[in-house]
Coordinates of C-alpha atoms and ligand atoms in Angstrom, one line a residue:
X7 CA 128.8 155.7 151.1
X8 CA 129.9 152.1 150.1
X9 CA 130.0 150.8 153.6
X10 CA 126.3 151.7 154.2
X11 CA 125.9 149.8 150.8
X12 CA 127.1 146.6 152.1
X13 CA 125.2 147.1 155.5
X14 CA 122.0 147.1 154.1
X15 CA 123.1 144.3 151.8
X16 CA 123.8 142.1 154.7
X17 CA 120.5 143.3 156.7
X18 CA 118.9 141.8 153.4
X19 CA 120.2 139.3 153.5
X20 CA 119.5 138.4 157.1
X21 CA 115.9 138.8 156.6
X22 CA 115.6 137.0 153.6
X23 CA 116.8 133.8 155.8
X24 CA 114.1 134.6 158.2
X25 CA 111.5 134.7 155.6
X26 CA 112.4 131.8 153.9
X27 CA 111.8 130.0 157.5
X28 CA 109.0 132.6 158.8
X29 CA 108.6 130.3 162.3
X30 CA 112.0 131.3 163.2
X31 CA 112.1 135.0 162.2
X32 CA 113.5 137.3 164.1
X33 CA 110.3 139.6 163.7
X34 CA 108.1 138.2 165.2
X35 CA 109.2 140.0 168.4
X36 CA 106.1 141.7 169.9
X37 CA 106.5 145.2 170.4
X38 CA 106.5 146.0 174.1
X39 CA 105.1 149.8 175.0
X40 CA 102.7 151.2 177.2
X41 CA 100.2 152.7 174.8
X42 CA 99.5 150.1 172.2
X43 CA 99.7 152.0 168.9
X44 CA 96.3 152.0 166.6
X45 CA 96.2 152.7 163.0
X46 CA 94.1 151.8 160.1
X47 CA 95.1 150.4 156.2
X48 CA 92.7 151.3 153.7
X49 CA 93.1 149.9 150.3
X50 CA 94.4 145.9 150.4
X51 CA 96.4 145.6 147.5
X52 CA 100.1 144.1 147.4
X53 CA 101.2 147.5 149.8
X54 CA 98.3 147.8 152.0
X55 CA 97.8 143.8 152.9
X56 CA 101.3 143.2 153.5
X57 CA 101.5 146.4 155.9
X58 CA 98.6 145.6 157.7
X59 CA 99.9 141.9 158.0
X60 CA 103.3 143.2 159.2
X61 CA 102.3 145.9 161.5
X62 CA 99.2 143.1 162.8
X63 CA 101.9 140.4 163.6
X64 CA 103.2 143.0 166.2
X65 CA 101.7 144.4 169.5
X66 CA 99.8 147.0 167.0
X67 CA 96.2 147.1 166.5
X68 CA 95.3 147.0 163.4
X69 CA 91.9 147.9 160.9
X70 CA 92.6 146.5 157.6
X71 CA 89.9 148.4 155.2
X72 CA 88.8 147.5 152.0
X73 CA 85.5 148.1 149.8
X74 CA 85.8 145.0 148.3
X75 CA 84.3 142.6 150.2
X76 CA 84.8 139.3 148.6
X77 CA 88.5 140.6 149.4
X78 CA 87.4 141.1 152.8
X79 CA 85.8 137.7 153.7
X80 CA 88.7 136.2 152.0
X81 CA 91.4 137.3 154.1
X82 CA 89.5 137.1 157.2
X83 CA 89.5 133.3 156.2
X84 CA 93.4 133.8 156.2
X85 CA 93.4 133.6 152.6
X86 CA 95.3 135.8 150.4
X87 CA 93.7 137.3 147.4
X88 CA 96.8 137.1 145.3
X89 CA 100.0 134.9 145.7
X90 CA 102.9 136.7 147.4
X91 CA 105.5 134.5 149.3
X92 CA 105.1 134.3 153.5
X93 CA 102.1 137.1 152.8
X94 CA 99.7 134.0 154.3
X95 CA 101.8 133.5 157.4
X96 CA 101.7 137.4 158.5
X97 CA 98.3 137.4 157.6
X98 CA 97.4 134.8 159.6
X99 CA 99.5 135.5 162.5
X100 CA 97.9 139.1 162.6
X101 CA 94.0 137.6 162.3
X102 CA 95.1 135.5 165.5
X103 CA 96.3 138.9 167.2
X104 CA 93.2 140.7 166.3
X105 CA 93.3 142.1 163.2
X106 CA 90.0 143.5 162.2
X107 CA 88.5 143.6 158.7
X108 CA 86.2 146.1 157.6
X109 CA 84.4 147.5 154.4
X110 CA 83.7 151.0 155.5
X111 CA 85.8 154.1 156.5
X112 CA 83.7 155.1 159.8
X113 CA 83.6 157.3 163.0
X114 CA 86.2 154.7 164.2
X115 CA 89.0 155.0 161.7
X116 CA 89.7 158.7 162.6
X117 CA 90.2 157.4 166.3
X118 CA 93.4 155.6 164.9
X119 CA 97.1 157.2 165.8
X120 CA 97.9 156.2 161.7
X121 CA 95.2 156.4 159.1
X122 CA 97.5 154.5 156.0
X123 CA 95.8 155.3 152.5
X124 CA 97.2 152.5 150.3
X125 CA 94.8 152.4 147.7
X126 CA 95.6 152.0 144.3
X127 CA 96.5 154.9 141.6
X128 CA 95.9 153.2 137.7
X129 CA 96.3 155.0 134.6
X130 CA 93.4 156.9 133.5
X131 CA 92.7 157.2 129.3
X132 CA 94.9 159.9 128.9
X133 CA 97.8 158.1 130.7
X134 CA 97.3 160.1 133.5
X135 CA 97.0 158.7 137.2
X136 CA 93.8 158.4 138.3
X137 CA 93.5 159.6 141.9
X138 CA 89.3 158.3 142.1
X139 CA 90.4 156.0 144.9
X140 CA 92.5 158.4 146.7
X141 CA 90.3 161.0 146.6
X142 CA 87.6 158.6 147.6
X143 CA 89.1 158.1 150.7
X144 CA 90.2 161.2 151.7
X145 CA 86.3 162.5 151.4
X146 CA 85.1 159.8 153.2
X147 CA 87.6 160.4 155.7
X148 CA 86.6 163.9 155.7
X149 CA 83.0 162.7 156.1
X150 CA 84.0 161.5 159.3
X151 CA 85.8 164.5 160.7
X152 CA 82.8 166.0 163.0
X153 CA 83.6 163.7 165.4
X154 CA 87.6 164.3 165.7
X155 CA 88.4 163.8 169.5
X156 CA 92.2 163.2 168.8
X157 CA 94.4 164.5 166.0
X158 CA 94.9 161.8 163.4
X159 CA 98.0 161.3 160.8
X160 CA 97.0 160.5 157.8
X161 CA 99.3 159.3 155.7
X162 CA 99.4 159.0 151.6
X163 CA 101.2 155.7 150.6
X164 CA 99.3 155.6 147.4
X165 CA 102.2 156.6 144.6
X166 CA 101.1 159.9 143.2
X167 CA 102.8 162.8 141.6
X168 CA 104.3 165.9 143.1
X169 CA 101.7 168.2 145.1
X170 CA 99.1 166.0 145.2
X171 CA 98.9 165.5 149.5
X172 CA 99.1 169.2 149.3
X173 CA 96.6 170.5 146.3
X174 CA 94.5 167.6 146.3
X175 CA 94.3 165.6 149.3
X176 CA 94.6 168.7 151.8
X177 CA 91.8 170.7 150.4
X178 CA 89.5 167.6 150.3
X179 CA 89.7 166.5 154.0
X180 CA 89.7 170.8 154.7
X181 CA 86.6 171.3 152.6
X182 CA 84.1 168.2 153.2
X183 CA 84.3 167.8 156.9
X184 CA 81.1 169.0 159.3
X185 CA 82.9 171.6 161.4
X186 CA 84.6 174.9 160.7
X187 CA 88.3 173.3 161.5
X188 CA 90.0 169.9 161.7
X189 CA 93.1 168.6 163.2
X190 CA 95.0 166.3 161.1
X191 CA 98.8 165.9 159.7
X192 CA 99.0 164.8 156.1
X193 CA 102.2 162.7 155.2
X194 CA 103.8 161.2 152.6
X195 CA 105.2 158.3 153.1
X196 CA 105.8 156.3 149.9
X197 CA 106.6 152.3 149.4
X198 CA 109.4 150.9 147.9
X199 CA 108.3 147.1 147.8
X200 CA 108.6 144.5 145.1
X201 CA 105.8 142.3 144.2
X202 CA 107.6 138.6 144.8
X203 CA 109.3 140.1 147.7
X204 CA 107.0 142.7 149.4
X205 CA 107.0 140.7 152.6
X206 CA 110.6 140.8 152.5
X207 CA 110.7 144.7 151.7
X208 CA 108.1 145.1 154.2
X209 CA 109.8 143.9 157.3
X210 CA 113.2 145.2 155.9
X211 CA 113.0 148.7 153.9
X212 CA 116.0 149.7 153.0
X213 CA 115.2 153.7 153.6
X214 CA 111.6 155.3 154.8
X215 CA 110.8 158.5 153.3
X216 CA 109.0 160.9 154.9
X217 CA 107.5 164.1 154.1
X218 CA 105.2 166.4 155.8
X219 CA 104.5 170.0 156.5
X220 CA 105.8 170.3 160.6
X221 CA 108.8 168.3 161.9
X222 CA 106.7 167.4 165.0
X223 CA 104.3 165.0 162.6
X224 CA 107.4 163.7 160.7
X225 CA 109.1 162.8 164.3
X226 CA 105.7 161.4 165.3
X227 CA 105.7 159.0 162.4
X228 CA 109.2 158.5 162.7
X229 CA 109.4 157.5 166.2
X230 CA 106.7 154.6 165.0
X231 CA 108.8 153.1 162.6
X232 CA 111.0 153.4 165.0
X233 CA 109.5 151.6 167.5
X234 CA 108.6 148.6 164.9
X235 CA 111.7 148.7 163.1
X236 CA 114.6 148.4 166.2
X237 CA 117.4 147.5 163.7
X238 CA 119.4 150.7 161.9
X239 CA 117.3 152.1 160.0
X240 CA 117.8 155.2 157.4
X241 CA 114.5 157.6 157.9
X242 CA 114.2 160.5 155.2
X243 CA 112.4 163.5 156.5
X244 CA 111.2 165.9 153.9
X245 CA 108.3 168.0 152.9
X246 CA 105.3 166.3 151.1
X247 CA 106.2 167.0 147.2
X248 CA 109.7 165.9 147.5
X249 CA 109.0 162.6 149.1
X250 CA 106.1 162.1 146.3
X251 CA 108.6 163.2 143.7
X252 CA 111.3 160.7 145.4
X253 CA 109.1 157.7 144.3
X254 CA 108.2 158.8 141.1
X255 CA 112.5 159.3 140.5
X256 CA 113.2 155.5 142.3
X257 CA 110.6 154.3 139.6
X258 CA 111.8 156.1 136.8
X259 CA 115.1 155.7 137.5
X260 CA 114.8 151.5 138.0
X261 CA 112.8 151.5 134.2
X262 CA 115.4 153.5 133.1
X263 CA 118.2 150.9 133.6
X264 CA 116.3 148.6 132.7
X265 CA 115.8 149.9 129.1
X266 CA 119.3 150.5 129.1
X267 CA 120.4 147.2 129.3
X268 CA 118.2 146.2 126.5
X269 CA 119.2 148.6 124.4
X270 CA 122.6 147.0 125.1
X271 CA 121.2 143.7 124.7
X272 CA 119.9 144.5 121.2
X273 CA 123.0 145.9 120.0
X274 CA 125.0 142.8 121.8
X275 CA 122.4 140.3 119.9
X276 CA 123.6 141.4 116.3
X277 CA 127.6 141.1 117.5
X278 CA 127.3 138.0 119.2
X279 CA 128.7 139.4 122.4
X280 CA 126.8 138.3 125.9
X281 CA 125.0 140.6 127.3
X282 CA 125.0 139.3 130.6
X283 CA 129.0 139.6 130.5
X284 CA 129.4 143.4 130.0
X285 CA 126.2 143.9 132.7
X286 CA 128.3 141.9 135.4
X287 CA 131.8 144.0 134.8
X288 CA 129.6 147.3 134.4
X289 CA 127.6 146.4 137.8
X290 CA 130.5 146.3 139.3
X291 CA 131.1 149.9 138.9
X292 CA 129.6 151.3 142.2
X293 CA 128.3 154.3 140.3
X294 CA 126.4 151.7 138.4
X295 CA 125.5 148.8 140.7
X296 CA 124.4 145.5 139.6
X297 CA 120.7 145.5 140.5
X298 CA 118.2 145.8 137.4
X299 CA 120.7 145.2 134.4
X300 CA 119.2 141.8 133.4
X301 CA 118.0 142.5 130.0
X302 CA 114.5 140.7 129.4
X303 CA 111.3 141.1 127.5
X304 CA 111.0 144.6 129.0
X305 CA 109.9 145.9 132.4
X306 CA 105.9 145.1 133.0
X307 CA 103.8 145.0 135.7
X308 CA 101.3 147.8 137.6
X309 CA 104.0 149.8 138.8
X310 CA 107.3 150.9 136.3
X311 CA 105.0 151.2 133.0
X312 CA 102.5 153.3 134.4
X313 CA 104.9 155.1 136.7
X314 CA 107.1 156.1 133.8
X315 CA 104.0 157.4 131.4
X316 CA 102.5 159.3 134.5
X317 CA 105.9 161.2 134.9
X318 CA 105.5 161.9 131.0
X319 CA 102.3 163.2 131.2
X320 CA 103.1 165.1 134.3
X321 CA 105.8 166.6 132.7
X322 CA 104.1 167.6 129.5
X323 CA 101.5 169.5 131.5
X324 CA 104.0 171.2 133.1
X325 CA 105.8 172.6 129.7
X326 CA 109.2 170.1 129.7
X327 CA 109.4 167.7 127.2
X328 CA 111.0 164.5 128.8
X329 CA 112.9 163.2 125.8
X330 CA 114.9 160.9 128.0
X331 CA 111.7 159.2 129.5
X332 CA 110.1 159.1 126.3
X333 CA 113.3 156.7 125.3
X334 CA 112.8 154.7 128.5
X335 CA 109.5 154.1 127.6
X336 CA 109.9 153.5 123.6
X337 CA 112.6 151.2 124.5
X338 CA 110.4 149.0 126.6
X339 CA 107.4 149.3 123.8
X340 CA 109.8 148.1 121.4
X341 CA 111.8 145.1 123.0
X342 CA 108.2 143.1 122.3
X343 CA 108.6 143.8 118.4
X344 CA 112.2 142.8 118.5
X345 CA 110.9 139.4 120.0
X346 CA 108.3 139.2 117.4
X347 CA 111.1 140.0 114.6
X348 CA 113.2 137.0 116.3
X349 CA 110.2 134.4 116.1
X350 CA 109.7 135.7 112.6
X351 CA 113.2 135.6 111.4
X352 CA 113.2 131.6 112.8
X353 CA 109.7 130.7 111.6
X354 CA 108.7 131.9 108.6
X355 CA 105.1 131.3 108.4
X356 CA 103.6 131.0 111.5
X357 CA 100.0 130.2 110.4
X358 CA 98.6 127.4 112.7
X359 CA 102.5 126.7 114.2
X360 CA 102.1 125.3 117.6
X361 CA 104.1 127.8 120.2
X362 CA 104.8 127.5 123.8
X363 CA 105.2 129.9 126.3
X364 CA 107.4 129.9 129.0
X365 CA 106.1 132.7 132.0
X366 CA 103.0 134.5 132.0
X367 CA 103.9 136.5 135.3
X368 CA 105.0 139.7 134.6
X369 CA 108.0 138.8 136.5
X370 CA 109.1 135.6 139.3
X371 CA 107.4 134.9 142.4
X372 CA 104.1 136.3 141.8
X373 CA 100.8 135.4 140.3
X374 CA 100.2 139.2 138.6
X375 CA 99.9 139.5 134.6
X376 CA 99.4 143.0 134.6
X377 CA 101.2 144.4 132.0
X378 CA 102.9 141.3 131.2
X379 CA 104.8 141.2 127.5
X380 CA 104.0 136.8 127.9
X381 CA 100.4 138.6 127.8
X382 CA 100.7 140.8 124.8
X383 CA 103.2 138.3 122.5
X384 CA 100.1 135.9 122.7
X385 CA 97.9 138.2 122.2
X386 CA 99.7 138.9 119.0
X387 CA 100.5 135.3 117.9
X388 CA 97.0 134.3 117.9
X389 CA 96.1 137.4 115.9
X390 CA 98.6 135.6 113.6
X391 CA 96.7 131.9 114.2
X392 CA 99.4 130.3 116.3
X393 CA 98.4 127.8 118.9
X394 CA 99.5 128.3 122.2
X395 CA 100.2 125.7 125.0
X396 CA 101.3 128.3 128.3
X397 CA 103.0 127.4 131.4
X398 CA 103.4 129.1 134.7
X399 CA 103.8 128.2 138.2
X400 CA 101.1 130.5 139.8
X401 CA 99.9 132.8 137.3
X402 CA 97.1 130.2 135.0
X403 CA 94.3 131.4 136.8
X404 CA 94.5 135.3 136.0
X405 CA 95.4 134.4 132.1
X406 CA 92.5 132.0 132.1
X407 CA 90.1 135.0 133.0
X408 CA 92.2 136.9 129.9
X409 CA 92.0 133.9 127.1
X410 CA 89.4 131.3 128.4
X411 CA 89.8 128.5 126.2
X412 CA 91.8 130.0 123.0
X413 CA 95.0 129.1 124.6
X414 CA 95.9 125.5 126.2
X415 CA 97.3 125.3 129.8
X416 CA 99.7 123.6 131.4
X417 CA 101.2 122.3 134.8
X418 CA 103.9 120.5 133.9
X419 CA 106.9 122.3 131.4
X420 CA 107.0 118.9 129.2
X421 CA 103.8 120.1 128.0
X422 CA 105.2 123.5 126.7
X423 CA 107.6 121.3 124.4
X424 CA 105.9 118.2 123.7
X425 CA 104.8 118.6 119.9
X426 CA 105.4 122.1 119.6
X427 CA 107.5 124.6 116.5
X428 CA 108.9 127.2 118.7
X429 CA 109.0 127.7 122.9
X430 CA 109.7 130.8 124.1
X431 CA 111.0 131.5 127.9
X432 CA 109.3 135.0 129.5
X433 CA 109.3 135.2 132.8
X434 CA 112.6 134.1 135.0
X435 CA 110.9 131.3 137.3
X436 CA 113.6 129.6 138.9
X437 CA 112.4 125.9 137.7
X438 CA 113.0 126.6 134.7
X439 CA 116.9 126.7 134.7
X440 CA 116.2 122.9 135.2
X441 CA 114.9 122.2 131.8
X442 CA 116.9 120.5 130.2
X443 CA 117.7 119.2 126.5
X444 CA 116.1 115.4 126.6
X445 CA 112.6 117.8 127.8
X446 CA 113.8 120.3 124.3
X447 CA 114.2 117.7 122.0
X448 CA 110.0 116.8 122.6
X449 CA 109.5 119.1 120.6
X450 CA 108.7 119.0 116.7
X451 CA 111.1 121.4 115.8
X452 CA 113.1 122.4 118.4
X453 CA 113.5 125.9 118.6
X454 CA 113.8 128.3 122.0
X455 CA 114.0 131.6 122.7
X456 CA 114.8 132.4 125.7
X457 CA 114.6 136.2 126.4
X458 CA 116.3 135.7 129.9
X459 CA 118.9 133.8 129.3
X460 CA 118.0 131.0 131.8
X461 CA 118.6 127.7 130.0
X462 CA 122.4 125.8 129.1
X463 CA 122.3 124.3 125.5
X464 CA 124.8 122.6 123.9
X465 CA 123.1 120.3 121.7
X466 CA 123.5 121.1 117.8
X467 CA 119.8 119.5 116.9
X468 CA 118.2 122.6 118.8
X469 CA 118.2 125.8 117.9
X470 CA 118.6 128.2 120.8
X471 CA 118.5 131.8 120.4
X472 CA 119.1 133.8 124.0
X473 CA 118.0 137.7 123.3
X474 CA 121.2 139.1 124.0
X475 CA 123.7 136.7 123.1
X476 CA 123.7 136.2 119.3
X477 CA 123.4 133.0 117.4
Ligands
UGA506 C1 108.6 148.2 141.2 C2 109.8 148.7 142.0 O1 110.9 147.9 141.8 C3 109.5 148.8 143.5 O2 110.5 149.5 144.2 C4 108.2 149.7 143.7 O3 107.8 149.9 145.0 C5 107.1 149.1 142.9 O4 107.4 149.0 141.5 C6 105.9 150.0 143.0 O5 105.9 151.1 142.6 O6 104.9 149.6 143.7 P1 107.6 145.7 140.9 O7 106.7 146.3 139.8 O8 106.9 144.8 141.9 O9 108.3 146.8 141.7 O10 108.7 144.8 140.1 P2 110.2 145.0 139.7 O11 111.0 144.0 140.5 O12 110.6 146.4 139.7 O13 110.1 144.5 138.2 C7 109.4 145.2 137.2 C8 109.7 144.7 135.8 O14 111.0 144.9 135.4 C9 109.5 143.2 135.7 O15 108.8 142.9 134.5 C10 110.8 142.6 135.7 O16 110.9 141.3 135.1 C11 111.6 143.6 135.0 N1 113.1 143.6 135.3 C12 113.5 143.9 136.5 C13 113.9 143.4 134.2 O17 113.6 143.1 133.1 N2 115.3 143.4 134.5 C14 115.8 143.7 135.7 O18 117.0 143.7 135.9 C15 114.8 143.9 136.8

């Protein structure tokens, strides 16, 4: 068990070198074969755009498919619609291989070996996932069906709950097409990638799950990935429910450590022990592991908070009560308030105090604010009449379209200091571990909180409080 550990650690870490210098990758072998393989992506978001640029960048034909088509003319310029590292040099080595763009699920995209439905799966009011874009594919899809001369795979990507490709998906593609009976496989086929890395999860997954209803479609699917992923690779094969429940567990599981760890971080903040000590001895506990026990502001983002309340709804429907993923989620409700408590522990009044903010990306490496606690903390601080000046490497632009002009922006850190009562550090950008205490002492009273630990201070004259740590 171990030794497979440290094999896909040092695959990882091999790719990541790649990556980091994409002219020299080792992916961008063309795949060789006699039938060149065709599928379509429909839905570019994070998943679908950097599959479509990955499989593109290879001998594979590609239709990338959205109904956005701002999106569209965007990325047929070679631009990327959000910021996701080496994203821009797949996408633009698959435009010069061919890649085609289009706004519309036609005739066409059922002549594809691989239709991938990628599309996005929100939260509805009720805190259930809305499947509106899945199902809106899958009809149109159907729409299409009269004209089958080959038998498609279609395959869900989209994260949704257990049965779904089965109750929901089947029944549509069965029930709207113009003849009597279709040929298709359904699979299920969900994505593990990280926004910040989901290049580097793209071209290196460390397992592919896949479920279907007849081993011949799961081998056909299979042998694809085999064919585009030559290096060891651990494939899954499963039926549809349990590979849709798998990614539902991988989420809940990954929020779950998460809100561990700041429980711990809580209770390690009133004893003045270091958090960041007892994570590094537990991690090394290989029935723990070190990956996800950094104790933050809370998990944010499109993916772990609405993953985690869709598996609570799910599982109320179905008559359990899921008092441990109730916790998960409370947990990461509550580590904002316990920020909030810290600021208003240090600063009593903070009527018209001038606050800067450290990270506005719901995590490193990425431009994306959804579901951001930098988002909601200055939300609440201007209920409370702070000022905010904000900092962040890529993410400005998407806060500007939240805010406008009740919050001041900055390029340059100094900014966040210069002037200000309290700064407080949100998202772990790497720059930000070189700030350093000449850059502190700017401020009018200098007072940090960092909530990730990042930043060395030694200096008496500034008062540094790391959320985990203790005074
Ligand atoms: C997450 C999963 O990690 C992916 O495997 C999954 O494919 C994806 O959701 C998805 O379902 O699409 P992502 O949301 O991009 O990926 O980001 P994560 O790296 O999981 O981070 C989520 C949040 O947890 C961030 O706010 C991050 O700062 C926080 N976090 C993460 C911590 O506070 N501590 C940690 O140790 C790790």
């Amino acid at each position: 068990m171990s030794s497979k550990t440290n094999l896909a650690d040092t695959k990882h870490r091999s790719v990541n070198s790649d990556l980091n210098n994409p002219q020299t990758a080792h992916d961008d072998q063309i795949i060789h074969t006699r039938s060149r393989k065709k599928v379509a992506v429909i839905g570019l978001g994070a998943v679908g755009l950097s599959l479509a640029s990955f499989l593109g960048s290879k001998n594979i034909s590609v239709t990338a498919i959205d109904y956005d088509e701002k999106k569209i003319k965007m990325i047929q310029k070679g631009c990327t619609p959000f910021y996701e590292p080496s994203l821009k040099y797949y996408l633009q080595k698959s435009l010069k291989n061919g890649l085609n763009l289009e706004t519309r699920i036609t005739e066409n995209t059922l002549s594809n070996d691989f239709i991938f439905i990628t599309t996005g799966t929100p939260l509805n009011k009720q805190n259930q996932l809305n499947l509106e874009y899945v199902k809106a594919v899958a009809l149109s899809l159907a729409e299409q069906m009269s004209h089958l001369k080959t038998k498609p795979s279609i395959v869900i990507k989209s994260t949704v709950l257990p049965g779904t490709a089965m109750q929901v998906v089947k029944p549509i593609l069965e029930q709207n097409s113009l003849v009597e009976s279709v040929n298709f496989d359904l699979l299920s086929n969900p994505e593990f990638l990280r926004e910040g890395s989901a290049m580097q999860d793209t071209v290196s997954p460390h397992v592919i799950v896949i479920g279907g209803s007849n081993s011949k479609s799961i081998k056909k699917l299979t042998m694809f990935y085999k064919m585009i992923y030559p290096d060891k690779m651990q494939f899954i094969e499963t039926n549809n429910a349990t590979a849709e429940m798998i990614k539902f567990a991988n989420n809940a599981f990954l929020a779950t450590k998460i809100s561990f760890i700041n429980s711990l971080a809580n209770i390690c903040q009133k004893v003045g022990v270091n958090v960041d000590d007892v994570a590094r001895v537990i991690g090394m506990d290989p029935r723990i592991g070190n990956l996800f026990l950094k104790a933050g502001p809370g998990y944010g983002g499109a993916c772990l908070p609405k993953d985690v309340e869709a598996l609570i709804s799910f599982s109320n429907e179905i008559g359990y009560d899921p008092i441990l993923l109730n916790a998960v989620r409370d947990t990461n409700i509550f580590q904002l308030n316990k920020i909030i408590d810290i600021i208003k522990q240090e600063i009593h009044s903070l009527e018209e105090k001038n606050i800067g903010i450290l990270g506005l990306a719901f995590k490193e490496d990425t431009d994306d604010i959804r579901e951001s606690v930098s988002i909601k903390l200055i939300e609440y601080l201007l209920d409370q009449n702070c000022k905010i000046i904000a900092h962040d490497p890529k993410a400005i632009e998407n806060t500007y379209k939240v805010f406008e002009d009740k919050i001041m922006y900055c390029k340059d850190t100094n900014d966040v200091f210069y002037g200000t009562d309290c700064v407080i550090l949100l998202t772990p950008w790497k720059e930000y571990t070189k700030i350093n205490e000449k850059k502190i002492l700017k401020m009018r009273n200098p007072l940090v909180i960092d909530t990730r630990r990042m930043l060395k201070i030694s200096n008496k004259k500034i008062r540094y409080i790391g959320l985990g740590i203790g005074k």
